[in-house]
Tab-separated table of C-alpha atoms and ligand atoms in Angstrom:
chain	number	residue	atom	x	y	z
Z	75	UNK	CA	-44.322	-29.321	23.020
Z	76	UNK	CA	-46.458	-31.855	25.188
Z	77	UNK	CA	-50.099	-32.492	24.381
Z	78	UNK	CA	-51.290	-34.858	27.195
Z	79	UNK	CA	-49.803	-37.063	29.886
Z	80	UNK	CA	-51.140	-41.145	29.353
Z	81	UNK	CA	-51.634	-42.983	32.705
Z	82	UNK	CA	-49.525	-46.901	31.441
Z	83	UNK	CA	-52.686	-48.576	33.343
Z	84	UNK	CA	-56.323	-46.751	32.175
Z	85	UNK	CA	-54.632	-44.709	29.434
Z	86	UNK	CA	-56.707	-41.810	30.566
Z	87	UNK	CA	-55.073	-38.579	28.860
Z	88	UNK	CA	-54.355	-36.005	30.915
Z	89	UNK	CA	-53.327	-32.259	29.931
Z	90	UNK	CA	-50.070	-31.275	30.693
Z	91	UNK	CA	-51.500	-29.019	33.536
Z	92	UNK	CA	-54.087	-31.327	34.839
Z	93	UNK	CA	-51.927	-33.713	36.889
Z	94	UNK	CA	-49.004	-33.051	38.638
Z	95	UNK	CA	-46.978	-36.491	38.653
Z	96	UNK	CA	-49.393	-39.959	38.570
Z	97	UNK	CA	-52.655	-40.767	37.595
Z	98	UNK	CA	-54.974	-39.573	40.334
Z	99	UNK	CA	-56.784	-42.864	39.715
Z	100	UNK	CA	-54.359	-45.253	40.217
Z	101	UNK	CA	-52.342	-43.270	42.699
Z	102	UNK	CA	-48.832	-44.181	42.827
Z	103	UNK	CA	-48.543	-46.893	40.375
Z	104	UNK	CA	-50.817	-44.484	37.846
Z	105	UNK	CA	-46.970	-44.121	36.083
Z	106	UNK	CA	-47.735	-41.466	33.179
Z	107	UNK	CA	-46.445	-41.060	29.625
Z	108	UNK	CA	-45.418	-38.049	27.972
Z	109	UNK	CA	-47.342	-37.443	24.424
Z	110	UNK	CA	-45.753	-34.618	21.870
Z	111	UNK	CA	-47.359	-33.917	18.615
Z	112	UNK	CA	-45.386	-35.590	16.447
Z	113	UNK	CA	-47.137	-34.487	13.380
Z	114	UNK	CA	-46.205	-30.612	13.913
Z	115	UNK	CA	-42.998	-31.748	15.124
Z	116	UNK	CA	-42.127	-33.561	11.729
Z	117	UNK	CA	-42.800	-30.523	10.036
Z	118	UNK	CA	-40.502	-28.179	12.162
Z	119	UNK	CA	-37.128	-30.065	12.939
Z	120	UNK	CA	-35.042	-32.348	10.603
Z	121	UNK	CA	-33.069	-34.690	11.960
Z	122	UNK	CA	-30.135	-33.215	10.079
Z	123	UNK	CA	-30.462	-29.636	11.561
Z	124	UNK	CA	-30.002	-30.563	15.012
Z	125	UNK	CA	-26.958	-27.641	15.431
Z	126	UNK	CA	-23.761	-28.094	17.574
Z	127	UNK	CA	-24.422	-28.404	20.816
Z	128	UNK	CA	-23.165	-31.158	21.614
Z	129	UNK	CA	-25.699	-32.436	25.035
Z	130	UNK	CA	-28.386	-33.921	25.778
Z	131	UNK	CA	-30.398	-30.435	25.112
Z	132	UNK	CA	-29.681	-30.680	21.043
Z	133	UNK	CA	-33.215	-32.116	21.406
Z	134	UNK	CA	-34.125	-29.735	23.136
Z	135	UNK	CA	-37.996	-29.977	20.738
Z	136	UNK	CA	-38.536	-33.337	21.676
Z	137	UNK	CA	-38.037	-32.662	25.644
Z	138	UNK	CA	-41.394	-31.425	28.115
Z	139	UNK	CA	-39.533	-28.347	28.801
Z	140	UNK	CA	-39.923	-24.801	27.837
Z	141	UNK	CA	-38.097	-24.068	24.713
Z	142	UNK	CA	-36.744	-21.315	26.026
Z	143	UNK	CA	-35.975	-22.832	29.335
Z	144	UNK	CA	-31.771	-21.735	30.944
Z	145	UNK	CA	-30.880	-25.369	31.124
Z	146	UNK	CA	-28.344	-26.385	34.107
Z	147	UNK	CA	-24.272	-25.145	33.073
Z	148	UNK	CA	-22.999	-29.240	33.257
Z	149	UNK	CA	-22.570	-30.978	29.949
Z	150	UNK	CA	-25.120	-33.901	30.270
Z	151	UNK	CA	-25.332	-36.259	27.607
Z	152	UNK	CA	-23.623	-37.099	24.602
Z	153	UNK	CA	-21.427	-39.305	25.756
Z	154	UNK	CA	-19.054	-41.512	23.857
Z	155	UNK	CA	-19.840	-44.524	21.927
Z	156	UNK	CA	-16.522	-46.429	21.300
Z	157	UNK	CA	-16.527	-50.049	18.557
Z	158	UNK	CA	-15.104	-52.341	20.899
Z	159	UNK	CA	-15.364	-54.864	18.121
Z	160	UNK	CA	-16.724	-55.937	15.131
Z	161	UNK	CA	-21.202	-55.457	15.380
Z	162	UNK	CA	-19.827	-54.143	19.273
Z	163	UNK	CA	-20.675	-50.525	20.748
Z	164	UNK	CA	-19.911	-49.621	24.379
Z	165	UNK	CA	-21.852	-46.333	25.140
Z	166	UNK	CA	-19.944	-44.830	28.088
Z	167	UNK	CA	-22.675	-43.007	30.493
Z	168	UNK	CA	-19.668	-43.149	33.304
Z	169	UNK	CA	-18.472	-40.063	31.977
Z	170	UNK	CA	-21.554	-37.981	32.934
Z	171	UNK	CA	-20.766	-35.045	34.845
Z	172	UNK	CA	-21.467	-37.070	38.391
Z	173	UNK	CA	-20.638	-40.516	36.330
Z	174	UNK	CA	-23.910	-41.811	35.789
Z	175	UNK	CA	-26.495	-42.365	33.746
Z	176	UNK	CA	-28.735	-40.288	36.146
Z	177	UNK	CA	-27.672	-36.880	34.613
Z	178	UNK	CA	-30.211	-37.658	31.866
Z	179	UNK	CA	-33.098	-37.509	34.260
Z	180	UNK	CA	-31.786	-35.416	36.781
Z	181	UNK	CA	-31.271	-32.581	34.744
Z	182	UNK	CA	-34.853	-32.137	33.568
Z	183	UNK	CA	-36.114	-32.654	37.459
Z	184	UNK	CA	-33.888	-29.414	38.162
Z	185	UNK	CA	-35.402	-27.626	34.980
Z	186	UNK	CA	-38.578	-28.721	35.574
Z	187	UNK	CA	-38.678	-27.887	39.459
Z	188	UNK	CA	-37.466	-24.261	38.416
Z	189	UNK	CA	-40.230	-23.999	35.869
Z	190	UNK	CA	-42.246	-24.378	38.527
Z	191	UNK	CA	-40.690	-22.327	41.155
Z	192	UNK	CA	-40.358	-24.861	43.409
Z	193	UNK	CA	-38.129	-24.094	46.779
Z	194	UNK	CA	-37.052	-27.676	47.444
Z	195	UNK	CA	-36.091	-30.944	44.996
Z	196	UNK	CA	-36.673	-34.156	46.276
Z	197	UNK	CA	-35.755	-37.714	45.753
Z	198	UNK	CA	-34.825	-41.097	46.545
Z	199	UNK	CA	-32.338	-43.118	45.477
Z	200	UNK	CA	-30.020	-46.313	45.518
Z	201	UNK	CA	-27.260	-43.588	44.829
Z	202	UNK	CA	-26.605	-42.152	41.598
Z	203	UNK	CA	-29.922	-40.619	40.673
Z	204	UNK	CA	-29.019	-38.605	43.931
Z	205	UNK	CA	-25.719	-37.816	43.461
Z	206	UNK	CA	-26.744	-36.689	39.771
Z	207	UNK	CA	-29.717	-34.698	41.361
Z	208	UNK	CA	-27.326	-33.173	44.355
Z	209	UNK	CA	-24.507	-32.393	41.317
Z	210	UNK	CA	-27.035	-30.557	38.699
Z	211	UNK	CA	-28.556	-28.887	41.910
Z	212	UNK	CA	-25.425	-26.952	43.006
Z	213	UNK	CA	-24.223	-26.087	39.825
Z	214	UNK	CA	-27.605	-23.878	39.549
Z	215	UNK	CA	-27.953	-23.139	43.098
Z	216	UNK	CA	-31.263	-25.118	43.993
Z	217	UNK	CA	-31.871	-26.709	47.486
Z	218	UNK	CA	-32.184	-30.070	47.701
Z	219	UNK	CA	-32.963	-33.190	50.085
Z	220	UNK	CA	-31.929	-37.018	49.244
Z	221	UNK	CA	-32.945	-40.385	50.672
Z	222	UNK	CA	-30.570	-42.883	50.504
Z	223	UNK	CA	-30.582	-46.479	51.556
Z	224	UNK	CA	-27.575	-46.341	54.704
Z	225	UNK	CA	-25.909	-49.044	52.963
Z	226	UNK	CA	-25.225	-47.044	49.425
Z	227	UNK	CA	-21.811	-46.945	48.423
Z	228	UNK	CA	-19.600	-44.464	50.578
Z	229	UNK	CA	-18.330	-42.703	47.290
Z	230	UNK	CA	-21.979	-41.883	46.023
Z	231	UNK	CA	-22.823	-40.761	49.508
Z	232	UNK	CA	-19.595	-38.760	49.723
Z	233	UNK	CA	-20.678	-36.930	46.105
Z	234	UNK	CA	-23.674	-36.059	48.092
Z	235	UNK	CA	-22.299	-34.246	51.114
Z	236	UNK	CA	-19.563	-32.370	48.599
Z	237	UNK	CA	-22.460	-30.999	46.715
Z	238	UNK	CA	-24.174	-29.798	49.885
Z	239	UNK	CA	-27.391	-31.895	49.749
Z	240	UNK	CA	-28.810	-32.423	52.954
Z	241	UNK	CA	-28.988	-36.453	53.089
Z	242	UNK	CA	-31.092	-38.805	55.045
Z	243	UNK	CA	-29.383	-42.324	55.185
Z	244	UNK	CA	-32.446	-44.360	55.692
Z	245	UNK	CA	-32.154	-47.883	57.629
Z	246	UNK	CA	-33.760	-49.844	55.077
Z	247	UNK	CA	-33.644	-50.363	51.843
Z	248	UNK	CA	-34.096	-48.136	48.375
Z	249	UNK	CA	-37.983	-49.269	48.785
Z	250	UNK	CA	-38.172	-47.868	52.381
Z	251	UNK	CA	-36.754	-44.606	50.907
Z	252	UNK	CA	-38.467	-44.496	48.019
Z	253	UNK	CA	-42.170	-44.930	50.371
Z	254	UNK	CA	-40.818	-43.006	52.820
Z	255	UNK	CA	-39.732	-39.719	50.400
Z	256	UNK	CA	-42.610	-39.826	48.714
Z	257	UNK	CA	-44.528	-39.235	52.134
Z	258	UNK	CA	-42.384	-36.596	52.985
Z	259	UNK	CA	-42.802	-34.809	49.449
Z	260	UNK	CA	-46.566	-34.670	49.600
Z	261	UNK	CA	-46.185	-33.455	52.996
Z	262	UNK	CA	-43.917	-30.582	52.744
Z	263	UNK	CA	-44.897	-29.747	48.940
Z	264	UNK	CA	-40.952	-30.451	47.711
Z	265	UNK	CA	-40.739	-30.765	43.849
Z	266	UNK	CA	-40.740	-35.006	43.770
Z	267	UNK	CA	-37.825	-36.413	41.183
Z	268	UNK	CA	-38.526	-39.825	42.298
Z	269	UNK	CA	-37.735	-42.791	39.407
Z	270	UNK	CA	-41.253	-44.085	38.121
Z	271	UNK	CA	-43.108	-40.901	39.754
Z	272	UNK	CA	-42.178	-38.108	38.407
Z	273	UNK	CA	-43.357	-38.777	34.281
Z	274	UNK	CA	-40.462	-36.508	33.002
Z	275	UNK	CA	-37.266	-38.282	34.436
Z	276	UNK	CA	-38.106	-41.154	31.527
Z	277	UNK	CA	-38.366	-38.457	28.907
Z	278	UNK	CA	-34.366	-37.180	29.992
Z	279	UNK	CA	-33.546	-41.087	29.942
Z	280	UNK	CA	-34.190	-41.307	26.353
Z	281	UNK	CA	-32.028	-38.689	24.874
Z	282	UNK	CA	-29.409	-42.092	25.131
Z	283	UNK	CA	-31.780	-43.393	22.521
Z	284	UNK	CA	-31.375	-40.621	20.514
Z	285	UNK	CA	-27.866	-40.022	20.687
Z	286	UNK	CA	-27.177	-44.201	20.073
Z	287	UNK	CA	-29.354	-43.577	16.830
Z	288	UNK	CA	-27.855	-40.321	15.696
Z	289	UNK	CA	-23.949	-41.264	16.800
Z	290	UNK	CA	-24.142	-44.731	14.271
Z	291	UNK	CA	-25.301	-42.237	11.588
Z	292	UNK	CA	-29.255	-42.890	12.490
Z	293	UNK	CA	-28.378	-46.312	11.502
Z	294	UNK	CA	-30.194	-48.098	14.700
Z	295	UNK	CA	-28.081	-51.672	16.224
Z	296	UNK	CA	-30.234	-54.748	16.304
Z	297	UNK	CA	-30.213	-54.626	19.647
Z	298	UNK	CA	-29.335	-52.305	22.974
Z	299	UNK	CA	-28.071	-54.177	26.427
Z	300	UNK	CA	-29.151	-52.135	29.363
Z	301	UNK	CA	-29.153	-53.503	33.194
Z	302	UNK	CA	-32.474	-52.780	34.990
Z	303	UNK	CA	-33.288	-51.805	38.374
Z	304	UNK	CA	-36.574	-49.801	38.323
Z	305	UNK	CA	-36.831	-49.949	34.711
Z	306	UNK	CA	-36.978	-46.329	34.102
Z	307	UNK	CA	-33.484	-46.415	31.926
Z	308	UNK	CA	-35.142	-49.013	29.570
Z	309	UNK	CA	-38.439	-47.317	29.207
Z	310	UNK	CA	-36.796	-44.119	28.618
Z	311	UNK	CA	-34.678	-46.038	25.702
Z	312	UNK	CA	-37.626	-47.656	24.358
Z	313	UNK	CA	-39.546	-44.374	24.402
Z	314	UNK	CA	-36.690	-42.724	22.475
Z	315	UNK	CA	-36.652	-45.080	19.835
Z	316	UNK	CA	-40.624	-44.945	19.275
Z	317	UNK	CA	-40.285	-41.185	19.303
Z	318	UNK	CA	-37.122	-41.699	16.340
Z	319	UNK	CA	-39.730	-43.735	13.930
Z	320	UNK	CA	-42.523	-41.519	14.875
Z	321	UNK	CA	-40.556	-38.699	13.275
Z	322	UNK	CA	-39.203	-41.065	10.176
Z	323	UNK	CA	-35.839	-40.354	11.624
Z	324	UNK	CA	-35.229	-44.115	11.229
Z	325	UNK	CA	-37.156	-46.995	10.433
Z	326	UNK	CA	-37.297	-49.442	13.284
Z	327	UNK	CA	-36.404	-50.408	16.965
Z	328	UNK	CA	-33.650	-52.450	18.096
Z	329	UNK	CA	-34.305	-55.103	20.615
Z	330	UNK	CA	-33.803	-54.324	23.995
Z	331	UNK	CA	-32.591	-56.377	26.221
Z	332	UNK	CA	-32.953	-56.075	29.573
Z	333	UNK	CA	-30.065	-58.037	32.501
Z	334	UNK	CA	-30.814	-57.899	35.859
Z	335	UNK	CA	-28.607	-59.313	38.762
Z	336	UNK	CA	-29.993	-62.950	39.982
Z	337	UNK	CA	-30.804	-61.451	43.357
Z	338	UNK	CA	-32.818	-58.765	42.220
Z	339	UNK	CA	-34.866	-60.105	38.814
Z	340	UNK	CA	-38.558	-59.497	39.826
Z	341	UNK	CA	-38.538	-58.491	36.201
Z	342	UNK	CA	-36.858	-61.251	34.633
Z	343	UNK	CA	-38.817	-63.592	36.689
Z	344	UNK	CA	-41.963	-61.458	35.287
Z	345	UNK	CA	-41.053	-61.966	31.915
Z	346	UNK	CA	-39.839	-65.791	32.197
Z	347	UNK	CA	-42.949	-66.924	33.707
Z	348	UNK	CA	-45.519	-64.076	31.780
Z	349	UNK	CA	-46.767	-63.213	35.563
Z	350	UNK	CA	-48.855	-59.990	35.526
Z	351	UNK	CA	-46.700	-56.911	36.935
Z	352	UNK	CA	-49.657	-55.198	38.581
Z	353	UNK	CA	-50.256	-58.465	41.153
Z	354	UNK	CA	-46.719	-59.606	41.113
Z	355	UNK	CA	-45.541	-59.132	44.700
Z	356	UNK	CA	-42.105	-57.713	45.235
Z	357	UNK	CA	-39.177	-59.900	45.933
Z	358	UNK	CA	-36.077	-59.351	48.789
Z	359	UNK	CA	-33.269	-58.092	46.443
Z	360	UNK	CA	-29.639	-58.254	47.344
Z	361	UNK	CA	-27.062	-57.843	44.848
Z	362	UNK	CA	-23.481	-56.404	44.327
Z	363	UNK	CA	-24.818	-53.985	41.699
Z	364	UNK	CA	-26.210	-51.796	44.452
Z	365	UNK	CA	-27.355	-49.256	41.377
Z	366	UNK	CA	-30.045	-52.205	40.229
Z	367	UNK	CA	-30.930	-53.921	43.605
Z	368	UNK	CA	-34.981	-52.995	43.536
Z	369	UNK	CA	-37.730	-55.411	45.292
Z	370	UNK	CA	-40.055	-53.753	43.339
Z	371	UNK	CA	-39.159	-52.246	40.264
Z	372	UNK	CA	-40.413	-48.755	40.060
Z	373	UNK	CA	-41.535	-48.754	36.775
Z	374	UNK	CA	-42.585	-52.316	35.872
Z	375	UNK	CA	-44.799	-51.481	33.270
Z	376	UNK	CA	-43.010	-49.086	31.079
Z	377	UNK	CA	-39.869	-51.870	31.516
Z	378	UNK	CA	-42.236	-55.002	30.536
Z	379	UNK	CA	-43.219	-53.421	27.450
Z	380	UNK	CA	-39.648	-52.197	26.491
Z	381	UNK	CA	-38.884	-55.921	26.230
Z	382	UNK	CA	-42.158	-57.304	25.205
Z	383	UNK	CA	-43.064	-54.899	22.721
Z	384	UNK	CA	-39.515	-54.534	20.841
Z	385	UNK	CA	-39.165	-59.064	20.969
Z	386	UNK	CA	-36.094	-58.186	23.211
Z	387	UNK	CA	-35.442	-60.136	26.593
Z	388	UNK	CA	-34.266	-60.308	30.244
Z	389	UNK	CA	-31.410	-62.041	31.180
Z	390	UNK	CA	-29.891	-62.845	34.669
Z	391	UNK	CA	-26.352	-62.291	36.028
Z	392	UNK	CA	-25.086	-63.833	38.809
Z	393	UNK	CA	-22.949	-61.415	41.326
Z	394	UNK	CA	-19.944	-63.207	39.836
Z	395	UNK	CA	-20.193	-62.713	36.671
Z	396	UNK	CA	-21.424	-58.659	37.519
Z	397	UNK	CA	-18.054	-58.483	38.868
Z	398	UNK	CA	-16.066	-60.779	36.948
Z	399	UNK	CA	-17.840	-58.795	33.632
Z	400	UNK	CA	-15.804	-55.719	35.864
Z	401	UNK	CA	-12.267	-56.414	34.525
Z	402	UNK	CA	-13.581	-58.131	31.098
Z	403	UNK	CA	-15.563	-54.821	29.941
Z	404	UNK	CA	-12.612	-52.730	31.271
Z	405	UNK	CA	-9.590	-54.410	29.620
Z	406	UNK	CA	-11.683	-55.081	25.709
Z	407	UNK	CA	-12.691	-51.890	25.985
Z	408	UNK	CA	-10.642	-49.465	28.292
Z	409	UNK	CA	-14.398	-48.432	29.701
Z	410	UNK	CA	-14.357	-48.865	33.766
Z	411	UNK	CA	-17.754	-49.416	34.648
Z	412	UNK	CA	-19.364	-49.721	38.423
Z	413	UNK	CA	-21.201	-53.502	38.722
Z	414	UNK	CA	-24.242	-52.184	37.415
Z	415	UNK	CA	-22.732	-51.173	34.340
Z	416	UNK	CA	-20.301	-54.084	34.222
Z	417	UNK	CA	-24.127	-55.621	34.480
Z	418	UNK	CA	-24.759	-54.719	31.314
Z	419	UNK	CA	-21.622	-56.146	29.658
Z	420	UNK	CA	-22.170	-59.438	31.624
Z	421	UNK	CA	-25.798	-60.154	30.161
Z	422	UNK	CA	-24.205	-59.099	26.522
Z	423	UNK	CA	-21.810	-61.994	27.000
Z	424	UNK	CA	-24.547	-64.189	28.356
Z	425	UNK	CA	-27.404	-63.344	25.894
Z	426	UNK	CA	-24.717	-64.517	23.334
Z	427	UNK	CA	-24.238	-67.886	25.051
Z	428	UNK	CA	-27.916	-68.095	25.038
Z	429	UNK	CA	-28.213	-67.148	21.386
Z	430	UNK	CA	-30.883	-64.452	22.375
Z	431	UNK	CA	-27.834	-62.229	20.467
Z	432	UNK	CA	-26.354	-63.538	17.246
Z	433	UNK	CA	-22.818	-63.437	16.171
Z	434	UNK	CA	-23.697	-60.933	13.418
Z	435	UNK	CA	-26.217	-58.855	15.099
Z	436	UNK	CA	-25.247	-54.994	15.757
Z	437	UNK	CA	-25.477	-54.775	19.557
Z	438	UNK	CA	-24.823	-51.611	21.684
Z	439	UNK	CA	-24.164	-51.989	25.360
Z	440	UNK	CA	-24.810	-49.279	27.946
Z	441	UNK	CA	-22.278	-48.466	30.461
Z	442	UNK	CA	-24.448	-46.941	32.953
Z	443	UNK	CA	-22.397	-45.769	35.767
Z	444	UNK	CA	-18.567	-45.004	36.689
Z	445	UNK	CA	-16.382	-47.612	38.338
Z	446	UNK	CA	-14.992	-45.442	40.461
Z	447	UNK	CA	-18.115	-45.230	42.094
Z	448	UNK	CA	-18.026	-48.166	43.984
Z	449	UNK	CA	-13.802	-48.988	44.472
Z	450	UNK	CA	-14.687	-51.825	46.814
Z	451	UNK	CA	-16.302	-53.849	44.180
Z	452	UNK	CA	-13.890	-53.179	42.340
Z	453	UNK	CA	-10.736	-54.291	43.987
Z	454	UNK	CA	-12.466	-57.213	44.828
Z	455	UNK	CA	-13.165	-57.504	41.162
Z	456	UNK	CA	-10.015	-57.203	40.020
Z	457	UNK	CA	-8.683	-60.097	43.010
Z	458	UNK	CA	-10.825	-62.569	41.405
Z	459	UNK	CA	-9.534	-61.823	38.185
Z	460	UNK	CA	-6.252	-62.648	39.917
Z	461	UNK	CA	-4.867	-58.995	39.896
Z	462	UNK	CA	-3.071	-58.104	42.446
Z	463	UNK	CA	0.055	-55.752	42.814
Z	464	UNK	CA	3.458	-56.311	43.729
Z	465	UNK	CA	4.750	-54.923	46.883
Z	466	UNK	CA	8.610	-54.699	47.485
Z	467	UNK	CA	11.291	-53.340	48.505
Z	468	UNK	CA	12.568	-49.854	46.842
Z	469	UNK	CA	15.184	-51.811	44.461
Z	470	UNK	CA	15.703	-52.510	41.119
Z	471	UNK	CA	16.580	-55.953	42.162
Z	472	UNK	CA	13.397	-56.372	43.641
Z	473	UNK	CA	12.020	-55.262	40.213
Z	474	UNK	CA	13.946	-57.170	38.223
Z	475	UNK	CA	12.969	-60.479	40.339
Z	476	UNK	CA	9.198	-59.788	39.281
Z	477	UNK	CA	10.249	-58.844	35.753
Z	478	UNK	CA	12.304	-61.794	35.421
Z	479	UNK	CA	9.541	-64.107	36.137
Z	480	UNK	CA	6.240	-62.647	34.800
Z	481	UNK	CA	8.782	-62.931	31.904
Z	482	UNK	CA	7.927	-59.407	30.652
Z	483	UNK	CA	10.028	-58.132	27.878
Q	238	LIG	C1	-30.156	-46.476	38.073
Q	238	LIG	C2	-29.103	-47.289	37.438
Q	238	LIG	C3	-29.394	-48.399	36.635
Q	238	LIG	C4	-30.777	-48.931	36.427
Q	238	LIG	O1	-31.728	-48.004	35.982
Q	238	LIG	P1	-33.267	-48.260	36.277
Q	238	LIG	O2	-33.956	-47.157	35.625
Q	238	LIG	O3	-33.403	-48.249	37.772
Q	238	LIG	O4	-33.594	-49.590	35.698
Q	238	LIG	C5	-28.348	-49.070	36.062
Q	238	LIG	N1	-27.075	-48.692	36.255
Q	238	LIG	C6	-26.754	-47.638	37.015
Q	238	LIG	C7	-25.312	-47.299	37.195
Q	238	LIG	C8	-27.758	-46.891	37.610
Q	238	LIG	O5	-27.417	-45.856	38.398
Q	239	LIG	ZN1	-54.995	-44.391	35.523
């Protein structure tokens, strides 16, 4: 039930129909929002009458699809959230069909590109908005073609070729294949997922919002830790929460607080220094945490006001502590997260050191992506935490040496 689309720079309203993806005055940076009528929604669902099925499509009223739309066969959404420890959530997004948070936004590209009749779905992608694009895609049957940067991790690339995308490894980064699919889109008339482009992928992101709200019994955490690339997941989870309090479903909005890796903050910097996204030039990003490595983050604007508008903040994580935050998330938690999920848990410890997060505040963190999606991080990961296995000899003497003096009982 969408009544308009908002362009995040003039705030011109557009009717669902009118535009296709961006604001046709501010071209590609003419982001759009997705308006519902919240006052006829209030009066037709209830929080409390959501049903049983248990994905992101129990809100099925509050997504810009049809309502009778045949949504894609893969359970999407509602993921776990496990208490790691006292006023501590991990929400684990690694166990996603294709083990990432992408699902979420994915799976309304694929329902939306079919409402459309579209032959073709298109995007770019660091990797797992891809892989969750090329995974949805074959589990309905619809054709698809993926830019990735050559570098991506090989196991994100491999999900790729299993699902039978065709793939372009571009020699550049996740900007030159973001530019460059968005050229080849317009010219070939391919249904365009792209992060920040299309205005629906935000509106699958915040089902996560939902789902934190309604799995702590719609009693909201101070604050949500999410890493940020493009800034679409954090605009999605702001969005959700707005949407929740438009409703009444609950009362307020936690803080959000954004971490992004020290070699790719262009956001962080933004925020530090109050610098004006729009004119802000992008930076050269290099990080570990390929997932959140962006020069210029997609969608700046909706991600500025996540922060800004909820009295959250950005934090910065050094590539050591993304990967030494590997391990530490993995063995307080049993949740095995890929660096930009580890990300997440990082800037939790760090916005704790900073006393941005208080020792009493309710905070959820977002595991974002699978750690088995990038295995060479992760070994190395695990070396600097000093892990490493013992190789011997196919004896129990040999065992009983290594027994004997890690002194194990
Ligand atoms: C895409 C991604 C992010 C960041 O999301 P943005 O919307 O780009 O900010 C974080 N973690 C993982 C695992 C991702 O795939
Ligand atoms: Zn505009």
């Amino acid at each position: 039930m969408i009544i308009g689309l908002r362009c995040v720079i003039c705030g011109t309203v557009y009717g669902p129909d009118q535009v296709e993806y961006v604001c046709p005055k501010h071209g590609n940076e003419g982001i759009l929002d997705v308006i519902y009528d919240y006052d006829s929604l209030r009066e037709t669902i209830d929080r409390d009458e959501l049903g049983s099925d248990w994905s992101m499509w129990r809100y099925r009223p509050l997504l810009p699809i049809r309502q009778n739309a045949e949504v894609p066969p893969l359970r999407i959404g509602w993921t776990p959230v496990y208490q790691v420890e006292r006023g501590l959530w991990i929400k684990d997004d690694g166990r996603e069909p294709t083990a990432s948070f992408k699902d979420r936004a994915s799976a309304i590209a694929v329902v939306k590109a079919r409402e459309c009749g579209a032959d073709v779905v298109t995007t770019a992608s660091t990797g797992n908005a891809a892989a969750a694009l090329a995974g949805i895609a074959a589990s309905v049957g619809q054709r698809n073609v993926i830019f990735v940067p050559a570098s991506a991790p090989r196991a994100k690339i491999a999900q790729l070729l299993v699902f039978g995308s065709t793939v372009f490894t571009v020699q550049g980064t996740y900007d030159d294949a973001f530019e460059l699919c968005l050229q080849v889109a317009a010219e070939y008339g391919w249904y365009n997922r792209n992060t920040a482009y299309n205005p629906y992928m935000s509106e699958g992101k915040k089902t996560a919002a939902y789902e934190i709200a309604e799995q702590l019994g719609w009693n909201v955490p101070d604050a949500v830790v999410v890493s940020v690339g493009d800034g679409c997941i954090i605009g999605g989870l702001h969005k959700g929460f707005k949407d929740l309090v438009a409703l009444g479903w609950t009362d307020r909005i936690p803080r959000l607080i954004g971490v992004q890796a020290a070699g790719s903050n262009y956001l962080a910097q933004a925020w530090a220094n109050g610098e004006d996204v729009l004119t802000k030039p992008p930076i050269d990003a290099t990080t570990v945490a390929d997932s959140i490595s962006a020069g210029l983050p997609r969608d700046r604007i909706k991600a500025m006001a996540a922060v800004i508008e909820t009295e959250g903040a950005y934090v910065t994580v050094a590539d050591d502590e993304i990967l030494n935050a590997i391990p530490a998330m993995a063995r307080a938690s049993g949740v095995f997260g890929e660096p930009a999920g580890a990300a997440a848990y990082a800037g939790f410890i760090r916005a704790r050191e900073l006393g941005i997060l208080g020792e009493s505040d309710r905070v959820v963190v977002l595991n974002t992506g699978n750690g088995l999606k990038d295995v060479a991080s992760a070994v190395r990961a695990a070396g600097m935490a000093g892990a490493e296995p013992y190789t011997i000899e196919p004896t129990l003497d040999a065992v009983k040496a290594v027994v004997d003096r890690l002194e194990i009982p």
